[in-house]
Coordinates of C-alpha atoms in Angstrom, one line a residue:
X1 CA -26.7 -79.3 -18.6
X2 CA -24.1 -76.3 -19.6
X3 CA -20.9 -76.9 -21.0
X4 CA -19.1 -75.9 -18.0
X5 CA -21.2 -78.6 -16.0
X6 CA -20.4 -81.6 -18.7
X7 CA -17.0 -80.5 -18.2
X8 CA -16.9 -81.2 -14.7
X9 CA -18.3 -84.3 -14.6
X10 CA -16.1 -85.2 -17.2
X11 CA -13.2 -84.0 -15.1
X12 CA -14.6 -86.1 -12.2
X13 CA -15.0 -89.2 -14.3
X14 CA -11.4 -89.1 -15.6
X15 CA -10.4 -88.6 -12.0
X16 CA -12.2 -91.2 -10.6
X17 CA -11.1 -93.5 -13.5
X18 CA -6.7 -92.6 -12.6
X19 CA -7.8 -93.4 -9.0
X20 CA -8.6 -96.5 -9.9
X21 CA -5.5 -97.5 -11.9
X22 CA -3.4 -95.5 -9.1
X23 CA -4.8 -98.0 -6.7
X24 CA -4.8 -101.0 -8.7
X25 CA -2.0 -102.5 -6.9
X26 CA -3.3 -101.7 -3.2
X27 CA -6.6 -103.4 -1.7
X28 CA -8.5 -99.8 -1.3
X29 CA -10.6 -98.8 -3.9
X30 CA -11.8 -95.6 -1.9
X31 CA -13.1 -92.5 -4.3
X32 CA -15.1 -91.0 -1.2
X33 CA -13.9 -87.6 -2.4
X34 CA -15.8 -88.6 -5.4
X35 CA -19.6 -88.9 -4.1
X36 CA -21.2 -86.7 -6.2
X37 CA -22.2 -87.6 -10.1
X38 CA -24.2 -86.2 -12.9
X39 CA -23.2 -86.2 -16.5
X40 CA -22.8 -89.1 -18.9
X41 CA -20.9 -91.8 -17.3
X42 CA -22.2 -95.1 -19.5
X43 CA -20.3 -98.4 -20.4
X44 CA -18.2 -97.2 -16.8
X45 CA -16.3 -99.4 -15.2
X46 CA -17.1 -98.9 -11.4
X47 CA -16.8 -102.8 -10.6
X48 CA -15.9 -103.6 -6.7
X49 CA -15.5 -99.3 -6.1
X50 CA -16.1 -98.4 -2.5
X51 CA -18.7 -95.4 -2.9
X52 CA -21.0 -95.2 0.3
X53 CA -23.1 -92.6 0.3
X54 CA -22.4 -91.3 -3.0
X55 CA -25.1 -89.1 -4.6
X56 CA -26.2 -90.0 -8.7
X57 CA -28.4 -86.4 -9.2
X58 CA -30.0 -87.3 -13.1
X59 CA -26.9 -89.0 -14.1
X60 CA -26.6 -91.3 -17.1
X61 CA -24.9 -94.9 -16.1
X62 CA -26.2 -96.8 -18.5
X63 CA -24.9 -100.5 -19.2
X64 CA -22.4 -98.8 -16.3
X65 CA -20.6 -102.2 -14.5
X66 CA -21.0 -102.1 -10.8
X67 CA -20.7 -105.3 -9.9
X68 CA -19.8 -106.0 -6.2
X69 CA -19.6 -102.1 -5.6
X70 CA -20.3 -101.2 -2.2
X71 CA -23.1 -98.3 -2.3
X72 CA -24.6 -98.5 0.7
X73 CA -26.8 -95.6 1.7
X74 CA -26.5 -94.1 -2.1
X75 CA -28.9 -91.5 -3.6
X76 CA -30.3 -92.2 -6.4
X77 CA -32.1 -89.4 -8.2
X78 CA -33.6 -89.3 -11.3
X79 CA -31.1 -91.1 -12.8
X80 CA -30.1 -93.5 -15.5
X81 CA -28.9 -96.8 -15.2
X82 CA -30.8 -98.6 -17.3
X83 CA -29.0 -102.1 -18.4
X84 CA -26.4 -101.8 -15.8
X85 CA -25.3 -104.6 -14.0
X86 CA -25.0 -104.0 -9.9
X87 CA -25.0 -107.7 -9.6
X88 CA -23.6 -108.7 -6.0
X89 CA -23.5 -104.8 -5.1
X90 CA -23.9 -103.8 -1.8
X91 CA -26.5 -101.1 -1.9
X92 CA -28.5 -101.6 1.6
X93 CA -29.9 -98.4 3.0
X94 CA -30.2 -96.9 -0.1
X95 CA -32.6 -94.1 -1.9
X96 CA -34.2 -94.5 -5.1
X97 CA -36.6 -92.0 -6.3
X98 CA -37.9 -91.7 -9.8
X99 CA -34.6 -93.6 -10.8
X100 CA -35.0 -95.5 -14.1
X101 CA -33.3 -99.5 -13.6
X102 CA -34.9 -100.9 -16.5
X103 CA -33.4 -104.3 -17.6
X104 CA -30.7 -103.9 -14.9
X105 CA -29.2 -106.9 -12.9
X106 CA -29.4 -107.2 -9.6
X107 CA -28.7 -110.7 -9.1
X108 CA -27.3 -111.5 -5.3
X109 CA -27.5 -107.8 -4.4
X110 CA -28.3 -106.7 -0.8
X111 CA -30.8 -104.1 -0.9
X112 CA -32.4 -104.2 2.7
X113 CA -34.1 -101.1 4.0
X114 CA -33.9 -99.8 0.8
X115 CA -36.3 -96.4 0.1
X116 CA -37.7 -96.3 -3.2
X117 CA -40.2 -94.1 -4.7
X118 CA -41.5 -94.2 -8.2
X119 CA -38.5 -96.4 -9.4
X120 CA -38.6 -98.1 -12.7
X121 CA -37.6 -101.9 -12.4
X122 CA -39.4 -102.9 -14.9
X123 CA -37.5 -106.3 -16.3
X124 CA -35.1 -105.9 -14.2
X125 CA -33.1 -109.2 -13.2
X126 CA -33.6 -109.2 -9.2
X127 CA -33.1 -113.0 -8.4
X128 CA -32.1 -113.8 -4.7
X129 CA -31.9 -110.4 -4.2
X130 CA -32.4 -109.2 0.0
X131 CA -35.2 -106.6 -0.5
X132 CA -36.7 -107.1 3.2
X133 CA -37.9 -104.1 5.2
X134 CA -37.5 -102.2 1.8
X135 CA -40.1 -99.5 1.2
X136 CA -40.8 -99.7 -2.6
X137 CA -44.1 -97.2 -2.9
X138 CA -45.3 -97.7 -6.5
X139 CA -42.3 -99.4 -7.8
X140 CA -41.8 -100.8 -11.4
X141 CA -41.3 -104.5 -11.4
X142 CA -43.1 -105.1 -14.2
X143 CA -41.9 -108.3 -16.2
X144 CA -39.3 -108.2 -13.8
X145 CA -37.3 -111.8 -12.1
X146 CA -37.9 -112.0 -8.8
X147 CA -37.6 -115.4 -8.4
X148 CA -35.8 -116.6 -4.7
X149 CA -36.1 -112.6 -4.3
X150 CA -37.0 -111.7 -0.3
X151 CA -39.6 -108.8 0.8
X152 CA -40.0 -109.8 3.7
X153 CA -41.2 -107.0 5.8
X154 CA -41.2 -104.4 2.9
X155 CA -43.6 -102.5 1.8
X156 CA -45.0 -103.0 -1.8
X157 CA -47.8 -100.6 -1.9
X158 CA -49.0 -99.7 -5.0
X159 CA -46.3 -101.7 -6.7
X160 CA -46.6 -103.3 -10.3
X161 CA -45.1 -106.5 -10.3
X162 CA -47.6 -107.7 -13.6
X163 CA -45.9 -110.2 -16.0
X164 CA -43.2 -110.8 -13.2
X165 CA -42.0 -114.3 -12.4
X166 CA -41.4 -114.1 -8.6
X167 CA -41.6 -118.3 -8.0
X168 CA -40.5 -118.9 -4.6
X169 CA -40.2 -114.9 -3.5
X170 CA -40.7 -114.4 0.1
X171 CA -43.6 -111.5 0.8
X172 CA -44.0 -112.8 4.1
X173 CA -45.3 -109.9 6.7
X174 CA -45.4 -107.7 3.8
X175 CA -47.4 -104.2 2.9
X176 CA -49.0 -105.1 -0.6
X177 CA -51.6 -102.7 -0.1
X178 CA -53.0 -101.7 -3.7
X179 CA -51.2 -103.5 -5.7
X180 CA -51.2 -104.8 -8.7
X181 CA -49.8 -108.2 -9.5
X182 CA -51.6 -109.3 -12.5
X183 CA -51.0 -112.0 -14.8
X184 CA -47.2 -112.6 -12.8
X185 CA -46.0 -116.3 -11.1
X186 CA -45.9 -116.8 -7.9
X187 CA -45.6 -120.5 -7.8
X188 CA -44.1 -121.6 -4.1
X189 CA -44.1 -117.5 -3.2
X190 CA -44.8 -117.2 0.7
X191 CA -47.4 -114.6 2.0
X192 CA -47.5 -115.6 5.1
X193 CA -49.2 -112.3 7.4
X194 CA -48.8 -110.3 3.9
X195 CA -51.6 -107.3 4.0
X196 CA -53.2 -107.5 0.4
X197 CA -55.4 -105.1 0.5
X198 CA -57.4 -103.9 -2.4
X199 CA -54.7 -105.6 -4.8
X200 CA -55.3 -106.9 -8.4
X201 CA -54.2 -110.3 -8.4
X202 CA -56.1 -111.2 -11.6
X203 CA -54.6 -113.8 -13.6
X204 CA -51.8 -114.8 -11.6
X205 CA -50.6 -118.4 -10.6
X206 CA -50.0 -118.9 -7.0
X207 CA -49.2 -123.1 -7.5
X208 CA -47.9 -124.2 -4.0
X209 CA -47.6 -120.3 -2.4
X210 CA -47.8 -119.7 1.0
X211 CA -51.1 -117.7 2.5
X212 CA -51.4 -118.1 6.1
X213 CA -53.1 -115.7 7.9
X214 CA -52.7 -113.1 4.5
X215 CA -55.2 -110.5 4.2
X216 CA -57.1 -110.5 1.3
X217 CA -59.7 -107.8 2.0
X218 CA -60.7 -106.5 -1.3
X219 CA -58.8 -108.3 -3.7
X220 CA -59.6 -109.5 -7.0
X221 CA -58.9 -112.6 -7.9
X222 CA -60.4 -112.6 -10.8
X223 CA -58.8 -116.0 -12.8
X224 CA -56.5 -116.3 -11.0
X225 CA -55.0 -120.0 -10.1
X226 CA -54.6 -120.4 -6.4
X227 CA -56.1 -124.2 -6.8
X228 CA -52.9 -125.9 -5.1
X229 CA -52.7 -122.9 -2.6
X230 CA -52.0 -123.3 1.1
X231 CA -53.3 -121.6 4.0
X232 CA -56.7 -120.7 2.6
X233 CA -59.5 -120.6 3.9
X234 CA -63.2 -119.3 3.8
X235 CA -62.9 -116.6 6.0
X236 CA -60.1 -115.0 3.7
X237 CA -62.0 -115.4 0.7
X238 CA -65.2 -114.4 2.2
X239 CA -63.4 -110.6 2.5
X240 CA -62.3 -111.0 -1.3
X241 CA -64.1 -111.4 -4.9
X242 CA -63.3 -114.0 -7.7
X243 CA -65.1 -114.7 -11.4
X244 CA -65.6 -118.3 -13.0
X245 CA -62.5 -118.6 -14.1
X246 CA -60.9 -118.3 -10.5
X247 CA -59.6 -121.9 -9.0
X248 CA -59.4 -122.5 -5.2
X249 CA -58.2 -125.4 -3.3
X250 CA -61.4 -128.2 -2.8
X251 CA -64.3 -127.4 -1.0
X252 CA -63.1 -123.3 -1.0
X253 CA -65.8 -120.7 -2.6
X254 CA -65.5 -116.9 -3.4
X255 CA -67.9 -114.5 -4.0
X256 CA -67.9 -112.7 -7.6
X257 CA -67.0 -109.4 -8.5
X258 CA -70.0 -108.8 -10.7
X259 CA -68.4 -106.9 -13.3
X260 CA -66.9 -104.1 -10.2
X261 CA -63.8 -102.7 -11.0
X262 CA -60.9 -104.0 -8.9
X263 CA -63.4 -105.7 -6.0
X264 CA -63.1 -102.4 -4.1
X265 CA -66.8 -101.8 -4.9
X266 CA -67.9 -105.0 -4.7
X267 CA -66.7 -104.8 -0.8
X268 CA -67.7 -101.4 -0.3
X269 CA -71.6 -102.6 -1.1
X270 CA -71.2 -105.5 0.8
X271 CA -70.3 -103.2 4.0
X272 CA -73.2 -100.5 3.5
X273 CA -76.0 -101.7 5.8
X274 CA -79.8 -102.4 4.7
X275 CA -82.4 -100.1 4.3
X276 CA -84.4 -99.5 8.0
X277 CA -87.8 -100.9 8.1
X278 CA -90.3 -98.2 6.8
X279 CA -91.9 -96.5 9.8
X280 CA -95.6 -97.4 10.6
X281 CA -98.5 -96.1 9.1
X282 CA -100.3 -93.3 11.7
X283 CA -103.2 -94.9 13.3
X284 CA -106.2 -94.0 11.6
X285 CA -108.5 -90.7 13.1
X286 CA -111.7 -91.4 15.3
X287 CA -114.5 -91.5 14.0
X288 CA -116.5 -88.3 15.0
X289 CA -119.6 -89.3 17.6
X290 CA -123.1 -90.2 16.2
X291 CA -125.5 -87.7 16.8
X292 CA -127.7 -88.3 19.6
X293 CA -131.7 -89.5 18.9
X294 CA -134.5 -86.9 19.1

């Protein structure tokens, strides 16, 4: 960034910061003439601000305090607010793309219908947070909390949520297309109608979760520990792939992934057809007439 940009956001933080302390004694804590930010901005103090629609272009906010800010229908773009707490902050509507969240806290936020693509939430603190009808295309949430954390209706695909501890998350009618939830908890998690396609699910512990009517076409669930599970049954596991190590509910089988990376191509050779017959040998030539006696 030039000097004379720095300078400006400078100017525009210490702005924002005297319209704070003019307002301190009145209930508004309106900056909408401030909705643009870039610049360095961390260890702000933007706790309970009013800043719908407000645009972060590859701003730093790190550690930044937003708690209970209202950002609904914020951009978020490329920018930094790794460590920040935006605990109880209103941010529904919102876009987040290539945004970096690592290790921020979320807790009780409202982030319905929230757009995200290629945001880093990786141990990120998202309990009992409201992500339903979100659309978090390859989203971070590695090692992240989920836990009490609704997606209902949201779409997950191509998400990492490995190492996360979503116990008692709510993924019911969700899009998990593709993605890739090894090794996390889901213990008392709800699928209920989730689409699960061609997700890696290796590892994980699903003790108590919810899968009515899921869709488990192509997934691997390859040690993972769905043995207290409910809402399985043979039909769903027929159309997924499993190992030695993976433990189903009494009486419940799944086929094995034979060493085929992700199941994908275990299914795909279970879906070509056999071989036709080979055709019929020709019928063998007549044999020429005898020659007729002198």
């Amino acid at each position: 960034m030039s000097r004379l940009g720095v300078s400006i956001a400078a100017l525009t933080l210490s702005l924002l910061a005297m319209t704070g302390q003019a307002s301190a004694r009145t209930e508004d804590k309106d900056v909408a003439k401030l909705t643009s930010f870039g610049g360095m901005c961390a260890n702000c103090d933007l706790a309970g601000r009013k800043l719908m629609n407000a645009k972060f272009t590859g701003a730093n906010f790190t550690k930044a305090v937003l708690i209970g800010a209202d950002l609904r229908g914020a951009i978020f773009y490329g920018s930094q607010f790794s460590w920040a707490d935006l605990s109880r902050a209103d941010l529904r509507g919102a876009e987040m793309r290539g945004a970096n969240f690592t290790r921020a806290n979320f807790t009780d936020a409202r982030m319905s219908g929230v757009e995200s693509s290629g945001a880093n939430f990786a141990q990120a603190t998202l309990v009992r947070v409201d992500l339903s009808s979100a659309e978090l295309h390859a989203a971070n949430m590695a090692g992240a909390n989920l836990q009490k954390a609704r997606f209902a209706n949201a779409e997950l695909i191509a998400a990492n949520l490995s190492g996360a501890n979503a116990r008692d998350a709510d993924f019911s009618n969700a899009d998990i297309n593709n993605a890739n939830f090894q090794g996390a908890r889901f213990d008392g998690a709800r699928f209920h109608n989730a689409d699960m396609t061609g997700s890696n699910l290796r590892g994980a512990i699903f003790n108590g979760a919810d899968f009515r009517n899921a869709d488990l076409t192509m997934v691997n669930l390859s040690g993972a520990d769905l043995s207290s599970a409910r809402g399985l049954d043979q039909e769903q596991l027929d159309d997924a792939c499993g190992d030695s190590a993976t433990r189903l509910p009494s009486g419940l089988n799944v086929r094995t992934c034979n060493g085929l990376r992700g199941g994908q191509h275990f299914m795909l050779l279970r879906a070509v057809p056999k071989a036709p017959p080979a055709p019929a040998a020709p019928p063998a030539p007549p044999k020429p007439p005898k020659p007729p006696k002198q």
